[in-house]
Short mmCIF file of C-alpha atoms in Angstrom, two decimals:
data_model
loop_
_atom_site.label_atom_id
_atom_site.label_comp_id
_atom_site.label_asym_id
_atom_site.label_seq_id
_atom_site.Cartn_x
_atom_site.Cartn_y
_atom_site.Cartn_z
CA MET A 6 20.96 -103.13 -107.37
CA LEU A 7 21.19 -103.20 -103.54
CA GLU A 8 20.21 -99.61 -103.15
CA GLU A 9 17.00 -100.19 -105.24
CA THR A 10 16.00 -103.46 -103.67
CA LEU A 11 17.02 -103.59 -99.94
CA THR A 12 14.28 -101.15 -98.88
CA ASN A 13 11.60 -103.56 -100.07
CA THR A 14 13.29 -106.92 -99.35
CA LYS A 15 14.50 -106.05 -95.86
CA PRO A 16 16.83 -108.94 -95.17
CA SER A 17 17.18 -109.89 -91.55
CA ASN A 18 17.83 -112.68 -88.97
CA TRP A 19 21.02 -113.94 -90.55
CA SER A 20 22.50 -117.01 -89.11
CA ILE A 21 25.21 -119.60 -89.97
CA GLN A 22 23.71 -123.06 -90.90
CA GLY A 23 25.86 -125.84 -89.65
CA GLU A 24 29.63 -125.51 -89.30
CA ALA A 25 31.84 -123.24 -91.31
CA GLU A 26 34.64 -124.97 -93.30
CA GLU A 27 38.17 -123.96 -94.09
CA LEU A 28 38.94 -125.08 -97.62
CA GLU A 29 41.69 -124.43 -100.20
CA ASP A 30 41.63 -124.07 -103.97
CA ALA A 31 44.22 -122.96 -106.46
CA GLU A 32 43.89 -119.38 -105.33
CA GLY A 33 44.49 -120.12 -101.69
CA LEU A 34 42.60 -120.71 -98.36
CA TYR A 35 39.12 -119.54 -97.82
CA ILE A 36 36.27 -120.03 -95.29
CA GLN A 37 32.94 -121.24 -96.49
CA ALA A 38 29.54 -121.38 -94.66
CA PHE A 39 25.93 -121.86 -95.51
CA VAL A 40 23.64 -119.16 -94.16
CA ARG A 41 19.91 -118.69 -93.49
CA PHE A 42 18.05 -115.36 -93.38
CA GLU A 43 14.60 -113.93 -94.11
CA THR A 44 13.27 -111.05 -96.15
CA GLU A 45 9.92 -109.33 -95.62
CA LYS A 46 8.13 -111.97 -97.84
CA ALA A 47 10.41 -114.92 -97.90
CA ARG A 48 12.82 -117.40 -96.13
CA CYS A 49 16.10 -117.70 -97.74
CA ARG A 50 19.37 -119.64 -97.79
CA GLY A 51 22.80 -118.53 -99.02
CA LEU A 52 26.49 -119.23 -99.09
CA VAL A 53 29.32 -116.96 -97.98
CA LYS A 54 33.04 -117.40 -98.84
CA LEU A 55 35.71 -115.32 -97.13
CA ARG A 56 39.31 -114.85 -98.31
CA GLY A 57 41.59 -113.09 -95.72
CA ASP A 58 39.59 -110.26 -94.19
CA LYS A 59 37.28 -109.80 -97.17
CA CYS A 60 34.14 -111.34 -98.40
CA TRP A 61 34.84 -113.06 -101.71
CA CYS A 62 31.44 -114.50 -102.59
CA LEU A 63 27.95 -113.97 -101.26
CA PHE A 64 25.20 -115.98 -102.81
CA THR A 65 21.53 -115.82 -101.81
CA THR A 66 18.41 -117.49 -102.95
CA MET A 67 14.74 -117.52 -101.79
CA VAL A 68 13.51 -121.03 -100.76
CA GLU A 69 10.05 -120.34 -99.29
CA LEU A 70 7.33 -117.68 -99.30
CA LYS A 71 6.05 -116.71 -95.90
CA GLY A 72 2.41 -117.73 -95.57
CA PHE A 73 2.61 -119.95 -98.57
CA GLU A 74 4.83 -122.78 -97.35
CA GLU A 75 4.70 -126.20 -98.98
CA PRO A 76 2.50 -128.69 -97.01
CA ALA A 77 5.39 -130.84 -96.02
CA GLY A 78 6.57 -132.45 -92.82
CA ARG A 79 4.43 -131.23 -89.90
CA ARG A 80 2.31 -129.22 -92.35
CA ARG A 81 1.35 -132.32 -94.41
CA GLU A 82 -2.29 -133.08 -95.08
CA ILE A 83 -4.19 -135.44 -92.74
CA GLY A 84 -5.42 -137.40 -95.74
CA VAL A 85 -8.58 -138.68 -94.11
CA GLN A 86 -11.77 -137.22 -92.70
CA HIS A 87 -12.44 -139.09 -89.43
CA GLY A 88 -15.98 -139.62 -88.18
CA SER A 89 -19.22 -140.52 -90.07
CA VAL A 90 -19.92 -138.31 -93.02
CA LYS A 91 -22.80 -138.64 -95.40
CA GLY A 92 -21.90 -138.22 -99.10
CA ARG A 93 -18.12 -138.73 -98.31
CA LYS A 94 -15.86 -138.53 -101.23
CA SER A 95 -12.80 -140.63 -101.51
CA TRP A 96 -9.35 -139.41 -102.43
CA LEU A 97 -9.74 -140.91 -105.92
CA GLN A 98 -13.11 -139.16 -106.45
CA LYS A 99 -11.69 -135.83 -105.49
CA ARG A 100 -8.73 -136.42 -107.70
CA ILE A 101 -10.90 -137.22 -110.69
CA GLU A 102 -13.19 -134.22 -110.05
CA GLU A 103 -10.06 -131.98 -109.93
CA GLU A 104 -8.70 -133.28 -113.21
CA GLU A 105 -12.12 -132.98 -114.93
CA ALA A 106 -12.66 -129.40 -113.65
CA LEU A 107 -9.22 -128.00 -114.45
CA GLY A 108 -9.34 -126.60 -117.96
CA LYS A 109 -13.14 -126.69 -118.12
CA SER A 110 -15.02 -124.96 -115.27
CA LYS A 111 -11.73 -123.77 -113.76
CA GLN A 112 -8.85 -122.34 -115.72
CA PRO A 113 -5.26 -123.12 -114.83
CA TYR A 114 -3.12 -120.27 -113.48
CA VAL A 115 -0.04 -121.76 -115.26
CA LEU A 116 0.01 -123.70 -118.54
CA ILE A 117 3.35 -125.65 -119.07
CA VAL A 118 3.93 -126.57 -122.78
CA GLY A 119 6.24 -129.56 -122.83
CA GLY A 120 6.01 -132.62 -120.63
CA GLY A 121 9.61 -133.77 -120.47
CA GLN A 122 11.65 -133.68 -117.33
CA GLY A 123 11.74 -129.86 -117.18
CA GLY A 124 7.99 -129.50 -117.47
CA ILE A 125 7.28 -132.32 -114.99
CA MET A 126 9.70 -131.00 -112.32
CA LEU A 127 8.27 -127.43 -112.51
CA GLY A 128 4.75 -129.00 -112.41
CA ALA A 129 5.64 -130.80 -109.25
CA ARG A 130 6.93 -127.68 -107.58
CA LEU A 131 3.78 -125.78 -108.49
CA ARG A 132 1.56 -128.60 -107.25
CA ARG A 133 3.24 -128.45 -103.85
CA LEU A 134 2.66 -124.67 -103.84
CA GLN A 135 -1.01 -125.23 -104.77
CA VAL A 136 -0.80 -123.26 -108.08
CA PRO A 137 -3.44 -124.67 -110.54
CA THR A 138 -1.24 -126.02 -113.39
CA ILE A 139 -1.74 -128.08 -116.53
CA ILE A 140 1.13 -129.69 -118.37
CA VAL A 141 0.52 -130.46 -122.04
CA ASP A 142 2.61 -132.76 -124.21
CA LYS A 143 1.95 -134.16 -127.72
CA ARG A 144 3.22 -137.54 -126.89
CA LYS A 145 1.05 -140.43 -125.66
CA ARG A 146 2.59 -140.92 -122.27
CA PRO A 147 4.78 -139.07 -119.81
CA GLY A 148 8.35 -140.18 -120.37
CA ASP A 149 7.88 -140.73 -124.14
CA SER A 150 10.41 -137.93 -124.92
CA TRP A 151 12.92 -140.53 -123.60
CA ARG A 152 11.31 -143.73 -124.81
CA SER A 153 10.97 -142.51 -128.36
CA ARG A 154 14.84 -142.09 -128.88
CA TYR A 155 17.24 -144.71 -130.14
CA LYS A 156 17.39 -147.85 -127.88
CA THR A 157 21.01 -147.42 -126.62
CA LEU A 158 20.46 -143.87 -125.31
CA CYS A 159 21.43 -143.46 -121.71
CA LEU A 160 22.04 -140.46 -119.51
CA HIS A 161 25.75 -139.39 -119.58
CA ASP A 162 25.33 -137.69 -116.24
CA ALA A 163 25.49 -139.88 -113.01
CA VAL A 164 22.49 -140.57 -110.91
CA TRP A 165 23.46 -138.29 -107.94
CA TYR A 166 23.42 -135.32 -110.27
CA ASP A 167 20.07 -136.20 -111.74
CA HIS A 168 17.59 -136.51 -108.76
CA LEU A 169 14.07 -135.10 -109.24
CA PRO A 170 12.64 -132.84 -106.53
CA TYR A 171 11.05 -134.62 -103.51
CA LEU A 172 11.66 -138.12 -104.84
CA PRO A 173 15.39 -138.95 -105.31
CA PHE A 174 16.24 -142.07 -107.22
CA PRO A 175 16.29 -145.19 -105.03
CA ASP A 176 19.77 -146.30 -103.88
CA HIS A 177 19.83 -149.32 -106.26
CA TRP A 178 19.33 -147.12 -109.33
CA PRO A 179 22.09 -147.49 -111.92
CA VAL A 180 24.72 -144.83 -112.15
CA TYR A 181 23.68 -144.08 -115.76
CA SER A 182 20.05 -144.19 -116.41
CA PRO A 183 18.86 -146.11 -119.55
CA LYS A 184 16.35 -144.00 -121.53
CA ASP A 185 13.30 -146.38 -121.08
CA LYS A 186 14.00 -146.67 -117.37
CA MET A 187 14.05 -142.86 -117.20
CA GLY A 188 10.83 -142.65 -119.15
CA ASP A 189 9.11 -145.01 -116.69
CA TRP A 190 10.43 -143.07 -113.72
CA LEU A 191 9.07 -139.78 -115.18
CA GLU A 192 5.72 -141.50 -115.84
CA ALA A 193 5.47 -142.86 -112.24
CA TYR A 194 6.55 -139.41 -110.92
CA THR A 195 3.74 -137.60 -112.56
CA LYS A 196 1.27 -140.03 -110.93
CA ILE A 197 2.87 -139.97 -107.46
CA MET A 198 3.10 -136.18 -107.41
CA GLU A 199 -0.54 -136.01 -108.70
CA LEU A 200 0.17 -133.67 -111.69
CA VAL A 201 -2.52 -132.76 -114.19
CA TYR A 202 -0.79 -133.97 -117.23
CA TRP A 203 -2.58 -133.85 -120.67
CA SER A 204 -0.87 -136.31 -122.92
CA SER A 205 -1.59 -136.48 -126.71
CA THR A 206 -2.19 -132.69 -126.61
CA GLU A 207 -0.33 -130.45 -128.91
CA CYS A 208 -0.09 -126.70 -128.51
CA LYS A 209 -1.08 -125.04 -131.85
CA SER A 210 -0.96 -121.31 -130.99
CA ALA A 211 -0.91 -118.77 -128.11
CA ALA A 212 -1.65 -115.03 -127.86
CA TYR A 213 -1.42 -112.68 -124.95
CA ASP A 214 -4.10 -110.11 -124.07
CA ALA A 215 -2.32 -107.35 -122.12
CA SER A 216 -5.62 -105.76 -121.16
CA THR A 217 -6.75 -108.79 -119.19
CA GLY A 218 -3.28 -110.36 -118.40
CA THR A 219 -4.46 -113.61 -119.94
CA TRP A 220 -3.09 -116.05 -122.58
CA GLU A 221 -5.42 -117.54 -125.13
CA VAL A 222 -3.93 -120.94 -125.98
CA HIS A 223 -5.33 -123.24 -128.61
CA LEU A 224 -4.65 -126.97 -128.23
CA ASP A 225 -5.28 -130.15 -130.11
CA LYS A 226 -6.24 -132.55 -127.37
CA GLU A 227 -6.68 -136.03 -128.81
CA GLY A 228 -8.09 -134.63 -131.98
CA LYS A 229 -10.44 -132.11 -130.38
CA ASP A 230 -9.92 -128.42 -130.28
CA VAL A 231 -9.50 -126.93 -126.72
CA VAL A 232 -8.83 -123.37 -125.66
CA LEU A 233 -7.30 -122.52 -122.28
CA TYR A 234 -6.91 -119.12 -120.68
CA PRO A 235 -3.92 -119.29 -118.29
CA LYS A 236 -2.35 -116.24 -116.62
CA GLN A 237 1.19 -117.53 -117.10
CA LEU A 238 2.59 -119.52 -119.98
CA VAL A 239 5.80 -121.56 -119.49
CA LEU A 240 7.62 -123.11 -122.51
CA ALA A 241 9.35 -126.28 -121.29
CA THR A 242 10.03 -127.52 -124.80
CA GLY A 243 13.59 -128.28 -123.97
CA MET A 244 17.00 -127.29 -125.24
CA SER A 245 16.90 -130.30 -127.51
CA GLY A 246 13.35 -129.56 -128.86
CA PHE A 247 13.74 -127.65 -132.12
CA PRO A 248 15.90 -129.77 -134.46
CA ILE A 249 18.25 -128.00 -136.90
CA VAL A 250 18.19 -129.83 -140.23
CA PRO A 251 20.65 -128.49 -142.80
CA THR A 252 19.70 -128.33 -146.45
CA TYR A 253 22.35 -129.43 -149.01
CA PRO A 254 22.21 -129.36 -152.84
CA GLY A 255 20.71 -132.58 -154.10
CA SER A 256 19.19 -133.67 -150.85
CA GLU A 257 15.82 -134.01 -152.55
CA SER A 258 17.22 -136.59 -154.90
CA PHE A 259 18.62 -138.92 -152.28
CA GLN A 260 17.09 -142.42 -152.64
CA GLY A 261 17.90 -143.58 -149.15
CA THR A 262 16.70 -142.37 -145.83
CA GLN A 263 17.42 -139.00 -144.18
CA CYS A 264 16.48 -138.00 -140.63
CA HIS A 265 17.59 -135.85 -137.79
CA SER A 266 19.16 -137.60 -134.78
CA SER A 267 16.08 -136.82 -132.73
CA GLU A 268 14.07 -139.09 -135.17
CA TYR A 269 16.69 -141.89 -135.28
CA LYS A 270 15.20 -145.13 -133.75
CA GLY A 271 18.04 -147.54 -133.85
CA GLY A 272 20.46 -149.47 -136.04
CA GLU A 273 18.57 -152.75 -136.47
CA GLY A 274 17.37 -151.91 -139.92
CA TRP A 275 20.71 -150.91 -141.23
CA VAL A 276 22.63 -154.21 -141.21
CA GLY A 277 25.05 -154.25 -144.21
CA LYS A 278 24.20 -150.70 -145.15
CA HIS A 279 26.32 -147.60 -145.62
CA CYS A 280 25.50 -144.88 -143.16
CA VAL A 281 26.76 -141.27 -142.88
CA VAL A 282 26.20 -139.30 -139.65
CA VAL A 283 26.72 -135.50 -139.99
CA GLY A 284 27.95 -134.12 -136.63
CA SER A 285 30.50 -135.12 -133.96
CA ASN A 286 28.99 -134.33 -130.57
CA ASN A 287 27.04 -136.61 -128.10
CA SER A 288 24.20 -137.79 -130.36
CA ALA A 289 26.51 -138.29 -133.35
CA HIS A 290 28.91 -140.58 -131.35
CA ASP A 291 25.91 -142.51 -129.95
CA VAL A 292 24.26 -142.97 -133.31
CA CYS A 293 27.57 -144.06 -134.93
CA ALA A 294 28.26 -146.56 -132.19
CA ASP A 295 24.77 -147.97 -132.37
CA LEU A 296 25.01 -148.48 -136.18
CA TRP A 297 28.40 -150.16 -135.74
CA GLU A 298 27.04 -152.47 -133.02
CA ASN A 299 24.20 -153.43 -135.36
CA ASP A 300 26.67 -154.37 -138.20
CA ALA A 301 26.15 -151.61 -140.67
CA ALA A 302 28.59 -152.20 -143.56
CA GLU A 303 30.27 -148.75 -143.00
CA VAL A 304 29.69 -145.93 -140.64
CA THR A 305 31.14 -142.47 -141.41
CA MET A 306 31.14 -139.63 -139.07
CA VAL A 307 31.45 -136.26 -140.60
CA GLN A 308 33.18 -133.76 -138.15
CA ARG A 309 32.82 -130.24 -139.49
CA THR A 310 34.30 -128.43 -136.49
CA SER A 311 36.33 -129.47 -133.42
CA THR A 312 34.68 -131.27 -130.49
CA LEU A 313 35.47 -131.50 -126.76
CA VAL A 314 35.78 -135.11 -125.59
CA VAL A 315 36.04 -136.24 -121.97
CA LYS A 316 35.56 -139.74 -120.63
CA ALA A 317 32.38 -140.45 -118.46
CA GLU A 318 34.52 -142.07 -115.87
CA ILE A 319 36.60 -138.94 -115.55
CA MET A 320 33.52 -136.86 -115.21
CA LEU A 321 32.37 -139.18 -112.45
CA LYS A 322 35.73 -138.89 -110.66
CA VAL A 323 35.91 -135.14 -110.66
CA ASN A 324 32.32 -134.39 -109.74
CA GLU A 325 32.92 -134.25 -106.01
CA LEU A 326 29.59 -132.56 -105.08
CA TYR A 327 27.42 -135.19 -106.65
CA GLN A 328 28.59 -138.71 -105.81
CA GLU A 329 28.00 -141.58 -103.39
CA GLY A 330 28.79 -140.63 -99.87
CA SER A 331 29.15 -136.88 -100.49
CA LYS A 332 29.10 -134.86 -97.44
CA TYR A 333 26.67 -132.53 -99.02
CA SER A 334 22.89 -133.05 -99.53
CA THR A 335 21.54 -132.53 -103.01
CA GLU A 336 20.09 -129.23 -101.94
CA ASP A 337 23.43 -128.06 -100.51
CA ALA A 338 25.35 -129.24 -103.52
CA ASP A 339 22.96 -127.29 -105.77
CA ILE A 340 23.66 -124.13 -103.78
CA LEU A 341 27.37 -124.66 -103.96
CA PHE A 342 27.25 -125.25 -107.66
CA ALA A 343 25.06 -122.25 -108.27
CA SER A 344 27.17 -119.95 -105.99
CA VAL A 345 30.09 -119.66 -108.41
CA PRO A 346 29.47 -116.53 -110.57
CA TYR A 347 29.30 -117.29 -114.32
CA ARG A 348 31.92 -114.57 -114.82
CA ILE A 349 34.61 -116.71 -113.01
CA PHE A 350 33.12 -120.14 -113.51
CA HIS A 351 35.63 -120.97 -116.19
CA ARG A 352 38.67 -120.23 -113.90
CA PRO A 353 38.67 -123.43 -111.73
CA SER A 354 37.52 -125.40 -114.78
CA ILE A 355 40.72 -124.37 -116.72
CA LEU A 356 42.84 -125.84 -113.93
CA LEU A 357 40.71 -129.00 -113.80
CA TYR A 358 40.99 -129.66 -117.44
CA LYS A 359 44.74 -129.14 -117.38
CA LYS A 360 44.81 -132.06 -115.07
CA ILE A 361 42.34 -134.18 -117.17
CA LYS A 362 44.55 -133.68 -120.30
CA GLU A 363 47.51 -134.94 -118.22
CA TRP A 364 45.60 -137.95 -116.84
CA ASP A 365 44.36 -138.95 -120.32
CA ALA A 366 47.24 -137.77 -122.42
CA GLU A 367 47.71 -141.10 -124.15
CA PHE A 368 44.05 -141.28 -125.06
CA TYR A 369 43.92 -137.72 -126.43
CA SER A 370 47.16 -138.32 -128.42
CA ARG A 371 45.58 -141.39 -130.13
CA LEU A 372 42.34 -139.52 -130.81
CA ARG A 373 44.19 -136.73 -132.54
CA GLU A 374 46.30 -139.17 -134.48
CA SER A 375 43.09 -140.65 -135.90
CA GLY A 376 42.32 -137.22 -137.45
CA PHE A 377 39.76 -136.19 -134.88
CA MET A 378 39.69 -132.43 -134.36
CA LEU A 379 39.82 -131.99 -130.54
CA ASP A 380 39.32 -128.89 -128.36
CA PHE A 381 38.74 -128.14 -124.68
CA GLY A 382 36.84 -124.78 -125.24
CA GLU A 383 38.25 -121.68 -126.62
CA ASP A 384 39.82 -120.85 -123.27
CA GLU A 385 40.59 -124.50 -122.39
CA SER A 386 37.91 -124.42 -119.67
CA GLY A 387 36.28 -127.71 -120.59
CA LEU A 388 32.75 -129.02 -120.82
CA PHE A 389 30.42 -127.16 -118.48
CA PRO A 390 31.46 -123.67 -119.50
CA LYS A 391 30.93 -124.75 -123.11
CA TYR A 392 27.60 -126.14 -122.19
CA LEU A 393 26.55 -122.87 -120.46
CA ARG A 394 27.77 -120.88 -123.47
CA ARG A 395 26.24 -122.76 -126.34
CA GLY A 396 24.77 -126.04 -125.19
CA SER A 397 26.67 -128.08 -127.59
CA GLY A 398 30.16 -128.95 -129.05
CA TYR A 399 31.11 -131.85 -126.75
CA TYR A 400 31.02 -135.61 -126.23
CA ILE A 401 31.08 -137.43 -122.95
CA ASP A 402 32.85 -140.53 -124.10
CA VAL A 403 31.08 -143.88 -123.17
CA GLY A 404 33.03 -145.88 -125.73
CA ALA A 405 32.63 -144.50 -129.25
CA SER A 406 35.90 -142.68 -129.26
CA GLU A 407 37.80 -145.97 -129.31
CA LEU A 408 35.73 -146.92 -132.46
CA VAL A 409 36.95 -143.64 -134.01
CA ILE A 410 40.52 -144.26 -132.96
CA ASN A 411 40.42 -147.89 -134.34
CA GLY A 412 38.87 -146.81 -137.59
CA GLU A 413 35.73 -148.84 -136.88
CA ILE A 414 33.87 -145.57 -137.31
CA LYS A 415 35.24 -143.83 -140.41
CA LEU A 416 36.05 -140.14 -139.89
CA LYS A 417 35.75 -137.25 -142.38
CA SER A 418 37.09 -134.25 -140.38
CA GLY A 419 37.48 -130.60 -141.32
CA VAL A 420 35.06 -131.01 -144.27
CA THR A 421 31.50 -130.13 -144.98
CA VAL A 422 28.83 -131.76 -147.16
CA LYS A 423 29.11 -130.25 -150.61
CA GLU A 424 26.38 -132.28 -152.42
CA ILE A 425 24.03 -135.25 -151.88
CA ARG A 426 23.52 -137.57 -154.74
CA PRO A 427 20.96 -140.28 -155.09
CA ASN A 428 23.17 -142.92 -153.39
CA SER A 429 26.18 -141.01 -151.93
CA VAL A 430 27.49 -137.92 -150.16
CA VAL A 431 30.08 -135.70 -151.74
CA PHE A 432 32.36 -133.72 -149.38
CA SER A 433 33.98 -130.32 -149.73
CA ASP A 434 37.42 -131.99 -150.34
CA GLY A 435 35.97 -133.65 -153.37
CA THR A 436 35.73 -137.20 -151.95
CA GLU A 437 32.54 -139.18 -152.07
CA THR A 438 31.10 -141.98 -149.89
CA LYS A 439 28.28 -144.41 -150.60
CA ALA A 440 25.19 -143.76 -148.39
CA ASP A 441 21.92 -145.62 -147.67
CA LEU A 442 21.25 -143.56 -144.57
CA ILE A 443 22.07 -140.00 -143.57
CA VAL A 444 21.55 -138.92 -140.02
CA TYR A 445 21.76 -135.23 -139.20
CA ALA A 446 23.19 -134.96 -135.68
CA THR A 447 23.29 -131.15 -136.23
CA GLY A 448 21.87 -129.90 -132.95
CA TYR A 449 18.98 -127.75 -132.01
CA GLY A 450 17.89 -124.16 -132.30
CA SER A 451 17.14 -121.66 -129.54
CA MET A 452 14.07 -122.27 -127.56
CA ASN A 453 12.61 -119.05 -128.76
CA GLU A 454 12.07 -120.72 -132.10
CA TRP A 455 9.07 -122.24 -130.45
CA VAL A 456 7.88 -118.74 -129.58
CA ALA A 457 8.01 -117.92 -133.22
CA LYS A 458 6.09 -121.05 -134.11
CA LEU A 459 3.47 -120.88 -131.35
CA ILE A 460 3.04 -117.16 -130.75
CA SER A 461 4.70 -114.98 -133.43
CA GLU A 462 8.05 -114.05 -134.84
CA GLU A 463 7.53 -110.48 -133.39
CA VAL A 464 7.28 -111.83 -129.83
CA ALA A 465 10.26 -114.27 -130.43
CA ASP A 466 12.38 -111.36 -131.40
CA LYS A 467 11.10 -109.29 -128.58
CA VAL A 468 12.19 -112.03 -126.11
CA GLY A 469 15.40 -112.78 -127.93
CA LYS A 470 17.82 -115.75 -127.94
CA CYS A 471 17.55 -118.29 -125.10
CA TRP A 472 20.61 -119.80 -123.36
CA GLY A 473 24.18 -118.65 -123.44
CA LEU A 474 26.07 -116.00 -121.45
CA GLY A 475 27.37 -113.59 -123.97
CA SER A 476 30.97 -114.85 -123.49
CA ASP A 477 31.89 -113.75 -127.04
CA THR A 478 33.00 -117.27 -127.92
CA ARG A 479 31.72 -119.43 -130.81
CA LYS A 480 27.89 -119.59 -130.83
CA ASP A 481 27.64 -117.36 -127.74
CA PRO A 482 28.13 -113.76 -129.07
CA GLY A 483 28.65 -110.86 -126.64
CA PRO A 484 28.00 -108.65 -124.82
CA TRP A 485 28.26 -110.26 -121.44
CA GLU A 486 24.75 -111.12 -120.12
CA ARG A 487 25.68 -111.99 -116.42
CA GLU A 488 23.01 -114.72 -116.44
CA LEU A 489 21.74 -117.37 -118.85
CA ARG A 490 19.60 -115.64 -121.38
CA ASN A 491 15.80 -115.83 -120.58
CA MET A 492 16.02 -119.04 -118.46
CA TRP A 493 13.81 -119.42 -115.29
CA LYS A 494 13.34 -115.58 -115.07
CA PRO A 495 11.03 -112.85 -116.33
CA THR A 496 11.38 -112.10 -120.09
CA ARG A 497 10.61 -109.13 -122.27
CA GLN A 498 7.16 -110.72 -122.93
CA GLU A 499 5.01 -110.35 -119.92
CA ALA A 500 3.88 -113.76 -118.45
CA LEU A 501 6.07 -115.80 -120.71
CA TRP A 502 8.75 -118.08 -119.12
CA PHE A 503 11.24 -120.64 -120.12
CA GLN A 504 12.08 -123.87 -118.21
CA GLY A 505 14.82 -126.10 -119.42
CA GLY A 506 18.39 -127.43 -119.05
CA ASN A 507 19.68 -130.69 -117.82
CA LEU A 508 18.17 -132.66 -114.94
CA HIS A 509 20.27 -130.84 -112.30
CA GLN A 510 19.35 -127.46 -113.59
CA SER A 511 15.70 -128.33 -114.02
CA ARG A 512 15.58 -129.51 -110.46
CA HIS A 513 17.32 -126.59 -108.93
CA TYR A 514 15.88 -123.76 -110.94
CA SER A 515 12.35 -125.11 -111.01
CA LEU A 516 12.03 -123.93 -107.43
CA MET A 517 13.12 -120.38 -108.38
CA LEU A 518 10.57 -120.28 -111.18
CA ALA A 519 7.81 -121.79 -109.18
CA LEU A 520 8.27 -119.27 -106.36
CA GLN A 521 8.11 -116.38 -108.87
CA LEU A 522 4.88 -117.76 -110.34
CA LYS A 523 3.33 -118.38 -106.91
CA ALA A 524 4.13 -114.79 -105.73
CA ARG A 525 2.44 -113.47 -108.80
CA MET A 526 -0.66 -115.63 -108.16
CA GLU A 527 -0.99 -114.43 -104.67
CA GLY A 528 -0.47 -110.71 -105.51
CA ILE A 529 2.90 -110.33 -103.82
CA PRO A 530 4.78 -107.47 -105.39
CA THR A 531 7.42 -108.82 -107.77
CA PRO A 532 9.46 -105.81 -109.03
CA VAL A 533 12.15 -106.89 -111.45
CA PHE A 534 15.59 -105.20 -111.24
CA GLY A 535 17.47 -104.96 -114.48
CA LEU A 536 15.36 -106.87 -116.98
CA ALA A 537 17.79 -108.17 -119.45
CA GLU A 538 18.38 -106.36 -122.72
CA VAL A 539 17.97 -108.22 -125.93
CA HIS A 540 21.03 -108.38 -128.04
CA HIS A 541 20.38 -111.34 -130.22
CA THR A 542 17.08 -112.62 -131.67
CA ARG A 543 17.66 -116.26 -132.76
#
C-alpha cells in the first residue's frame, strides 16, 4: 500500500503535537504522541505509539484539504456588507434564495437520503466545505426519528461521547439524553448550521448513469413528484432503519396487535393487558420495562439466544476518553479511539470485561439464576467488539435487568416462537402464553437492503453487506475485512456511499466522508487503494 501511494501523497513536515506521554497497559510501557504532517493535497493528524525501540502503532488521517479549508476562525465570513448599497439583500433573503434554487435551477452535488443524526452531521460537514447538499427525510421535522419512538427512550451512551460536530452539547446537558430532547437538539442544529433539509420527502427510486456520472433520484416531496440529479448519493438511512419482522405460523390469525419495536409508541394503552416481546437486546428490555411501568398485566420477554449485559454506570466508569474533565478534547479522543486497529481491538477489551465480571459478579450470578442466557461475546471481549462485528446482541442495563431477576418481567429463554394463535403465543418447548400485544424487537437488516429497495437488487449485491469486520463470529462471517464493510468509504458502486453508526462514529467519520466528497467535487485525484472485495451480499 505504501509503495503504491507514497509517490502521490508525498507526506512531509512531520511534527509532534503537544507533549509525548509515557503510558502503561497490560502489555507493558509505551510512549504515545499526537503528530501533525502534510501531504501534497492535505493537512493531516496522526498518533504514534512506541514500544521499546519499535513503532507499535502509526495512525494517520486527513483533516483538511489545502486550498479548501473550512471558513472557521480567522477565515470566517464578515457577515455584513458595509457601506451604502442599492438593492442590498439581507442574510435571510440570501438564505431563502439559496434554498429555493437548490434542487431547481441548481442541482445538489450531494444528496443525502436520511435526515437522522448521521445525515445531519454529514450535511453540516459538507456545508462548511461549501458542497451543495440536500438532505431528504420522510418525516415532518428534523429529529422526528427520535421523537417518534416510545416515550421512555433515552440514549444509553453518555453525553461526552455523543457531541455533534462544531456545536457540543452545553455543559448543563443531562448525561443521558431523552429522545425528545435529542430530537429538539437535532432540529435546532439543522437551523443553526443552515442545512438544506427537505422534510416530508421520501426517496422512491434512484438510478446511476455511468456515462454522465449522475444519479437520477425520484422523490415524493409533500405529495409532489420531484427529480434530482446529484453527482454523489449518500444513504444515511441508519443501522436501525430496515426492520426485520419475522413471520410465524398463524400470525395472520392473531386478534391482538403486532408491531416491530421501531413502531412501538408506549405502554399507556396496554394497562391490564398481556404483552409478549420477542427479543432480548436494548429495545426489548426498554419496551418490557415501559410496559411494566404502565401496569401491563403480564410482560414476557422471549430470549432466543444469549445476550451481553453491562450496566450503564459501569460503561460510564470505564470510558476514560469521554467523560467530564478528560484531559483529551473530543477530537483527540476520537483519534485515540480510532487508532486501535480493528484486528487487535478485542484484546484490551477482553481484559476490561474480565474486571467488569469481577466487579458485578453478584449481579451476573442473579441474572443467570433467573434463567437469562448471558454472554460477553464469543471471545469474551464485551460490548464494543460485538457492536462492530454485528451491531446487535447486547443490552446496556438502565434498570430492566432487575425486573427480569425479580420475575416482574417473565422470561422465556432458549426457545423460539413455534406458532401464533388468535389470543396467544406457543413456544418451541410446547408452552403457551396469553397475548394481547406482540412486539418484535428483532433487530434490523443490513443498510444495503435500502439499496435493493431504492436502486436495485443487482446494485445491492454488487455493493454487498454493510457493517461487520469479517471476524468469523456469529452474524459476522469471514473472511477478515480489515475495515467495517462499506462504511464512510468508496463502494463497488461508483458515487454511492453509506453514512451511519452511533453518534460518536457519525461525528468522527462524517469528516472523512465529507473530505472524500469535497475532493471529488473539486477534481482532486482520489485513487482508491484496495477497494474491498464483496464476500457477502445481505
